[in-house]
Structures are given as structure tokens and as C-alpha cells.
JSON list of C-alpha atoms in Angstrom, two decimals:
[
{"chain": "G", "resi": 1, "resn": "MET", "atom": "CA", "xyz": [-14.80, 80.92, -22.35]},
{"chain": "G", "resi": 2, "resn": "LYS", "atom": "CA", "xyz": [-17.28, 79.11, -21.07]},
{"chain": "G", "resi": 3, "resn": "ILE", "atom": "CA", "xyz": [-21.07, 80.24, -19.72]},
{"chain": "G", "resi": 4, "resn": "VAL", "atom": "CA", "xyz": [-23.59, 78.85, -18.54]},
{"chain": "G", "resi": 5, "resn": "TYR", "atom": "CA", "xyz": [-27.22, 79.61, -19.06]},
{"chain": "G", "resi": 6, "resn": "ILE", "atom": "CA", "xyz": [-29.96, 79.70, -16.62]},
{"chain": "G", "resi": 7, "resn": "ALA", "atom": "CA", "xyz": [-33.87, 79.83, -18.14]},
{"chain": "G", "resi": 8, "resn": "THR", "atom": "CA", "xyz": [-36.72, 77.73, -20.10]},
{"chain": "G", "resi": 9, "resn": "TYR", "atom": "CA", "xyz": [-35.04, 76.37, -23.24]},
{"chain": "G", "resi": 10, "resn": "PRO", "atom": "CA", "xyz": [-37.17, 74.54, -26.32]},
{"chain": "G", "resi": 11, "resn": "PRO", "atom": "CA", "xyz": [-39.40, 72.43, -26.19]},
{"chain": "G", "resi": 12, "resn": "ARG", "atom": "CA", "xyz": [-40.78, 74.11, -23.81]},
{"chain": "G", "resi": 13, "resn": "GLN", "atom": "CA", "xyz": [-43.11, 76.58, -24.92]},
{"chain": "G", "resi": 14, "resn": "CYS", "atom": "CA", "xyz": [-41.24, 80.18, -23.08]},
{"chain": "G", "resi": 15, "resn": "GLY", "atom": "CA", "xyz": [-40.42, 82.97, -24.84]},
{"chain": "G", "resi": 16, "resn": "ILE", "atom": "CA", "xyz": [-37.30, 83.75, -22.24]},
{"chain": "G", "resi": 17, "resn": "GLY", "atom": "CA", "xyz": [-36.67, 79.68, -23.76]},
{"chain": "G", "resi": 18, "resn": "THR", "atom": "CA", "xyz": [-36.85, 80.78, -27.77]},
{"chain": "G", "resi": 19, "resn": "PHE", "atom": "CA", "xyz": [-34.86, 84.18, -26.04]},
{"chain": "G", "resi": 20, "resn": "THR", "atom": "CA", "xyz": [-32.44, 82.19, -24.70]},
{"chain": "G", "resi": 21, "resn": "HIS", "atom": "CA", "xyz": [-31.56, 79.17, -27.69]},
{"chain": "G", "resi": 22, "resn": "ASN", "atom": "CA", "xyz": [-31.03, 82.22, -30.39]},
{"chain": "G", "resi": 23, "resn": "LYS", "atom": "CA", "xyz": [-28.67, 84.05, -27.70]},
{"chain": "G", "resi": 24, "resn": "PHE", "atom": "CA", "xyz": [-27.15, 80.15, -27.17]},
{"chain": "G", "resi": 25, "resn": "SER", "atom": "CA", "xyz": [-26.84, 79.80, -31.04]},
{"chain": "G", "resi": 26, "resn": "SER", "atom": "CA", "xyz": [-25.52, 82.89, -31.38]},
{"chain": "G", "resi": 27, "resn": "VAL", "atom": "CA", "xyz": [-22.22, 82.71, -29.30]},
{"chain": "G", "resi": 28, "resn": "LYS", "atom": "CA", "xyz": [-21.68, 79.65, -29.54]},
{"chain": "G", "resi": 29, "resn": "ASN", "atom": "CA", "xyz": [-21.69, 80.54, -33.77]},
{"chain": "G", "resi": 30, "resn": "ASN", "atom": "CA", "xyz": [-18.82, 82.80, -32.34]},
{"chain": "G", "resi": 31, "resn": "GLY", "atom": "CA", "xyz": [-17.11, 80.04, -30.80]},
{"chain": "G", "resi": 32, "resn": "THR", "atom": "CA", "xyz": [-17.97, 80.12, -27.89]},
{"chain": "G", "resi": 33, "resn": "ASP", "atom": "CA", "xyz": [-18.53, 77.06, -25.58]},
{"chain": "G", "resi": 34, "resn": "GLY", "atom": "CA", "xyz": [-21.92, 76.80, -23.22]},
{"chain": "G", "resi": 35, "resn": "ILE", "atom": "CA", "xyz": [-24.17, 74.52, -21.37]},
{"chain": "G", "resi": 36, "resn": "ILE", "atom": "CA", "xyz": [-27.72, 75.26, -20.25]},
{"chain": "G", "resi": 37, "resn": "VAL", "atom": "CA", "xyz": [-29.32, 74.50, -16.69]},
{"chain": "G", "resi": 38, "resn": "ALA", "atom": "CA", "xyz": [-32.90, 74.60, -17.82]},
{"chain": "G", "resi": 39, "resn": "MET", "atom": "CA", "xyz": [-35.94, 75.18, -16.09]},
{"chain": "G", "resi": 40, "resn": "ASN", "atom": "CA", "xyz": [-39.59, 72.81, -15.46]},
{"chain": "G", "resi": 41, "resn": "ASP", "atom": "CA", "xyz": [-43.00, 73.36, -14.84]},
{"chain": "G", "resi": 42, "resn": "GLY", "atom": "CA", "xyz": [-44.89, 71.45, -12.83]},
{"chain": "G", "resi": 43, "resn": "HIS", "atom": "CA", "xyz": [-44.20, 68.00, -13.53]},
{"chain": "G", "resi": 44, "resn": "ASN", "atom": "CA", "xyz": [-43.71, 68.27, -17.58]},
{"chain": "G", "resi": 45, "resn": "THR", "atom": "CA", "xyz": [-40.97, 67.05, -18.63]},
{"chain": "G", "resi": 46, "resn": "TYR", "atom": "CA", "xyz": [-38.91, 67.06, -22.35]},
{"chain": "G", "resi": 47, "resn": "ASP", "atom": "CA", "xyz": [-36.87, 66.20, -24.96]},
{"chain": "G", "resi": 48, "resn": "TYR", "atom": "CA", "xyz": [-33.83, 68.79, -24.69]},
{"chain": "G", "resi": 49, "resn": "PRO", "atom": "CA", "xyz": [-30.98, 69.08, -27.22]},
{"chain": "G", "resi": 50, "resn": "GLU", "atom": "CA", "xyz": [-27.51, 67.72, -26.17]},
{"chain": "G", "resi": 51, "resn": "GLU", "atom": "CA", "xyz": [-26.74, 71.62, -25.10]},
{"chain": "G", "resi": 52, "resn": "VAL", "atom": "CA", "xyz": [-29.00, 71.50, -22.13]},
{"chain": "G", "resi": 53, "resn": "GLN", "atom": "CA", "xyz": [-26.99, 69.46, -19.46]},
{"chain": "G", "resi": 54, "resn": "PHE", "atom": "CA", "xyz": [-28.77, 69.44, -16.09]},
{"chain": "G", "resi": 55, "resn": "VAL", "atom": "CA", "xyz": [-32.96, 70.50, -15.45]},
{"chain": "G", "resi": 56, "resn": "ILE", "atom": "CA", "xyz": [-33.50, 71.82, -12.52]},
{"chain": "G", "resi": 57, "resn": "ARG", "atom": "CA", "xyz": [-37.86, 71.62, -10.97]},
{"chain": "G", "resi": 58, "resn": "GLN", "atom": "CA", "xyz": [-39.31, 74.27, -10.73]},
{"chain": "G", "resi": 59, "resn": "GLY", "atom": "CA", "xyz": [-40.40, 73.68, -6.91]},
{"chain": "G", "resi": 60, "resn": "CYS", "atom": "CA", "xyz": [-37.65, 70.62, -6.04]},
{"chain": "G", "resi": 61, "resn": "LEU", "atom": "CA", "xyz": [-35.50, 73.39, -3.87]},
{"chain": "G", "resi": 62, "resn": "GLN", "atom": "CA", "xyz": [-32.88, 70.59, -3.79]},
{"chain": "G", "resi": 63, "resn": "ASP", "atom": "CA", "xyz": [-32.34, 70.24, -7.43]},
{"chain": "G", "resi": 64, "resn": "TYR", "atom": "CA", "xyz": [-31.72, 74.67, -7.63]},
{"chain": "G", "resi": 65, "resn": "LEU", "atom": "CA", "xyz": [-28.38, 73.47, -4.87]},
{"chain": "G", "resi": 66, "resn": "ASP", "atom": "CA", "xyz": [-27.45, 70.69, -7.22]},
{"chain": "G", "resi": 67, "resn": "ALA", "atom": "CA", "xyz": [-27.14, 72.88, -9.47]},
{"chain": "G", "resi": 68, "resn": "ALA", "atom": "CA", "xyz": [-25.38, 75.35, -8.18]},
{"chain": "G", "resi": 69, "resn": "ASP", "atom": "CA", "xyz": [-22.82, 71.83, -7.59]},
{"chain": "G", "resi": 70, "resn": "PHE", "atom": "CA", "xyz": [-23.29, 71.13, -11.20]},
{"chain": "G", "resi": 71, "resn": "ILE", "atom": "CA", "xyz": [-22.43, 74.49, -12.18]},
{"chain": "G", "resi": 72, "resn": "ASN", "atom": "CA", "xyz": [-19.37, 75.16, -10.02]},
{"chain": "G", "resi": 73, "resn": "LYS", "atom": "CA", "xyz": [-17.88, 71.79, -11.53]},
{"chain": "G", "resi": 74, "resn": "SER", "atom": "CA", "xyz": [-18.55, 72.55, -15.08]},
{"chain": "G", "resi": 75, "resn": "GLY", "atom": "CA", "xyz": [-15.49, 73.94, -15.67]},
{"chain": "G", "resi": 76, "resn": "ALA", "atom": "CA", "xyz": [-17.99, 77.06, -16.51]},
{"chain": "G", "resi": 77, "resn": "ASP", "atom": "CA", "xyz": [-16.24, 80.79, -16.48]},
{"chain": "G", "resi": 78, "resn": "ILE", "atom": "CA", "xyz": [-19.53, 82.73, -16.44]},
{"chain": "G", "resi": 79, "resn": "CYS", "atom": "CA", "xyz": [-23.00, 81.82, -15.57]},
{"chain": "G", "resi": 80, "resn": "ILE", "atom": "CA", "xyz": [-26.18, 84.43, -17.38]},
{"chain": "G", "resi": 81, "resn": "LEU", "atom": "CA", "xyz": [-29.54, 83.81, -15.25]},
{"chain": "G", "resi": 82, "resn": "GLU", "atom": "CA", "xyz": [-33.05, 85.16, -17.19]},
{"chain": "G", "resi": 83, "resn": "HIS", "atom": "CA", "xyz": [-34.67, 86.59, -15.09]},
{"chain": "G", "resi": 84, "resn": "GLU", "atom": "CA", "xyz": [-38.71, 86.57, -15.60]},
{"chain": "G", "resi": 85, "resn": "TYR", "atom": "CA", "xyz": [-41.43, 86.59, -12.79]},
{"chain": "G", "resi": 86, "resn": "GLY", "atom": "CA", "xyz": [-43.07, 82.72, -12.64]},
{"chain": "G", "resi": 87, "resn": "ILE", "atom": "CA", "xyz": [-40.03, 80.55, -13.94]},
{"chain": "G", "resi": 88, "resn": "PHE", "atom": "CA", "xyz": [-38.46, 79.77, -10.53]},
{"chain": "G", "resi": 89, "resn": "GLY", "atom": "CA", "xyz": [-40.01, 77.82, -7.78]},
{"chain": "G", "resi": 90, "resn": "GLY", "atom": "CA", "xyz": [-40.95, 79.39, -4.02]},
{"chain": "G", "resi": 91, "resn": "GLU", "atom": "CA", "xyz": [-43.15, 82.22, -3.39]},
{"chain": "G", "resi": 92, "resn": "ALA", "atom": "CA", "xyz": [-41.53, 85.06, -6.10]},
{"chain": "G", "resi": 93, "resn": "GLY", "atom": "CA", "xyz": [-39.29, 82.64, -7.32]},
{"chain": "G", "resi": 94, "resn": "VAL", "atom": "CA", "xyz": [-37.34, 82.42, -4.42]},
{"chain": "G", "resi": 95, "resn": "TYR", "atom": "CA", "xyz": [-35.36, 79.40, -4.64]},
{"chain": "G", "resi": 96, "resn": "ILE", "atom": "CA", "xyz": [-33.42, 80.19, -7.28]},
{"chain": "G", "resi": 97, "resn": "LEU", "atom": "CA", "xyz": [-31.20, 82.55, -5.10]},
{"chain": "G", "resi": 98, "resn": "ARG", "atom": "CA", "xyz": [-30.05, 79.09, -3.07]},
{"chain": "G", "resi": 99, "resn": "LEU", "atom": "CA", "xyz": [-28.71, 78.15, -6.51]},
{"chain": "G", "resi": 100, "resn": "LEU", "atom": "CA", "xyz": [-26.61, 81.85, -6.67]},
{"chain": "G", "resi": 101, "resn": "TYR", "atom": "CA", "xyz": [-25.30, 81.88, -3.32]},
{"chain": "G", "resi": 102, "resn": "GLY", "atom": "CA", "xyz": [-24.31, 78.48, -4.10]},
{"chain": "G", "resi": 103, "resn": "LEU", "atom": "CA", "xyz": [-22.14, 79.86, -7.03]},
{"chain": "G", "resi": 104, "resn": "GLN", "atom": "CA", "xyz": [-18.61, 80.11, -7.50]},
{"chain": "G", "resi": 105, "resn": "ILE", "atom": "CA", "xyz": [-18.52, 82.19, -10.84]},
{"chain": "G", "resi": 106, "resn": "PRO", "atom": "CA", "xyz": [-19.20, 86.01, -11.52]},
{"chain": "G", "resi": 107, "resn": "LEU", "atom": "CA", "xyz": [-23.23, 85.70, -12.27]},
{"chain": "G", "resi": 108, "resn": "ILE", "atom": "CA", "xyz": [-25.04, 87.85, -14.92]},
{"chain": "G", "resi": 109, "resn": "ALA", "atom": "CA", "xyz": [-28.90, 88.54, -14.57]},
{"chain": "G", "resi": 110, "resn": "VAL", "atom": "CA", "xyz": [-30.60, 89.92, -16.95]},
{"chain": "G", "resi": 111, "resn": "LEU", "atom": "CA", "xyz": [-34.48, 91.08, -15.94]},
{"chain": "G", "resi": 112, "resn": "HIS", "atom": "CA", "xyz": [-36.81, 90.56, -18.69]},
{"chain": "G", "resi": 113, "resn": "THR", "atom": "CA", "xyz": [-39.53, 92.14, -16.55]},
{"chain": "G", "resi": 114, "resn": "VAL", "atom": "CA", "xyz": [-39.68, 94.97, -13.81]},
{"chain": "G", "resi": 115, "resn": "LEU", "atom": "CA", "xyz": [-42.38, 95.19, -11.83]},
{"chain": "G", "resi": 116, "resn": "LYS", "atom": "CA", "xyz": [-43.64, 99.02, -11.50]},
{"chain": "G", "resi": 117, "resn": "LYS", "atom": "CA", "xyz": [-45.09, 97.95, -8.46]},
{"chain": "G", "resi": 118, "resn": "PRO", "atom": "CA", "xyz": [-43.91, 94.44, -7.15]},
{"chain": "G", "resi": 119, "resn": "SER", "atom": "CA", "xyz": [-44.92, 92.79, -3.99]},
{"chain": "G", "resi": 120, "resn": "GLY", "atom": "CA", "xyz": [-42.54, 93.61, -1.11]},
{"chain": "G", "resi": 121, "resn": "ASN", "atom": "CA", "xyz": [-40.86, 89.46, -1.48]},
{"chain": "G", "resi": 122, "resn": "GLU", "atom": "CA", "xyz": [-41.37, 90.26, -5.73]},
{"chain": "G", "resi": 123, "resn": "LYS", "atom": "CA", "xyz": [-38.83, 93.01, -3.86]},
{"chain": "G", "resi": 124, "resn": "THR", "atom": "CA", "xyz": [-36.64, 90.66, -1.74]},
{"chain": "G", "resi": 125, "resn": "VAL", "atom": "CA", "xyz": [-35.78, 88.83, -4.28]},
{"chain": "G", "resi": 126, "resn": "LEU", "atom": "CA", "xyz": [-35.40, 90.98, -7.13]},
{"chain": "G", "resi": 127, "resn": "ALA", "atom": "CA", "xyz": [-33.24, 93.02, -4.68]},
{"chain": "G", "resi": 128, "resn": "ALA", "atom": "CA", "xyz": [-31.24, 89.75, -3.63]},
{"chain": "G", "resi": 129, "resn": "ILE", "atom": "CA", "xyz": [-30.69, 88.72, -7.20]},
{"chain": "G", "resi": 130, "resn": "ILE", "atom": "CA", "xyz": [-28.93, 92.02, -8.01]},
{"chain": "G", "resi": 131, "resn": "LYS", "atom": "CA", "xyz": [-26.46, 91.71, -5.26]},
{"chain": "G", "resi": 132, "resn": "ALA", "atom": "CA", "xyz": [-26.02, 88.39, -6.03]},
{"chain": "G", "resi": 133, "resn": "ALA", "atom": "CA", "xyz": [-24.74, 89.55, -10.00]},
{"chain": "G", "resi": 134, "resn": "ALA", "atom": "CA", "xyz": [-21.26, 91.99, -11.04]},
{"chain": "G", "resi": 135, "resn": "LYS", "atom": "CA", "xyz": [-23.93, 92.99, -13.90]},
{"chain": "G", "resi": 136, "resn": "THR", "atom": "CA", "xyz": [-27.43, 92.96, -14.38]},
{"chain": "G", "resi": 137, "resn": "VAL", "atom": "CA", "xyz": [-28.57, 94.14, -17.87]},
{"chain": "G", "resi": 138, "resn": "VAL", "atom": "CA", "xyz": [-32.55, 94.97, -17.95]},
{"chain": "G", "resi": 139, "resn": "MET", "atom": "CA", "xyz": [-35.19, 95.27, -21.09]},
{"chain": "G", "resi": 140, "resn": "SER", "atom": "CA", "xyz": [-36.23, 98.31, -21.58]},
{"chain": "G", "resi": 141, "resn": "GLU", "atom": "CA", "xyz": [-34.79, 102.49, -20.68]},
{"chain": "G", "resi": 142, "resn": "LYS", "atom": "CA", "xyz": [-37.93, 102.29, -17.94]},
{"chain": "G", "resi": 143, "resn": "ALA", "atom": "CA", "xyz": [-36.85, 99.16, -15.84]},
{"chain": "G", "resi": 144, "resn": "VAL", "atom": "CA", "xyz": [-33.01, 101.25, -15.29]}
]
């Protein structure tokens, strides 16, 4: 099995990146192949390790479309989206939907934060992510 992870990733300083790195390493140590599609913030660039095979610039919509194409051609069996508010471009992270709508493999959405009172746009984007996902994972009982 081959897994694609969409998330921030070290050396970018971000808790989601550390979480993804640990998950990637654990799964790889158990014999599962994987690649990372890393999220860049602003105009920053990072010296990523070899598992990062595609980089999305947060505010560049075309990168999201290109990432969907890359993922579809990667030979991956499943895609895991590590979702956190503020990582993805567009209002309330709406750009990620263009990528998700273009996927031709199953998606698992891991929701690291579920807001108690999301804005209308945040609620709409999150509902669309959940609808696009074959499975959704939340990090707390309250988020269920």
C-alpha cells in the first residue's frame, strides 16, 4: 500500500508537521510506502527530506490543482489530509477543496481542530472536506 499525506512537514515549524512526520515514520517502519505533499506558508521555502515529493504554496490555487494531478499519477492507494485551520489558502482554507475534488483515490480527513463556533465559511469548507472523505478522524470526543 502507498499513502500520500497532505500536511505541513519538517523542517517547517508546525505541530501538524511533527505529527505527520511521526505518523509517516511509524507507518514506513511497518512496511508501508508513502510520500508527502507539503504545505508551504507565504513565500517561505524549506529544505525538505526526500519523502516530500510535491510542495503546495499556500496562496497559489494552481498548486492545489497540480497537486491533485501529481497524487493521481503517484500510484498511491489512499490520501490522508491533515486538516488544521490556517494551513490552506483561500478564505477558510477553501483552496484545498480544488485538490480534493480532483482526487481519484479515497481520502481520509484527519481534523486536528473542530471549532465550537465556526464562521459560515469555515463550516461550509469543513462540511465539504467531510463529504469528500471516505473516512473522517477527529482528535477529541467533543469533536465527534
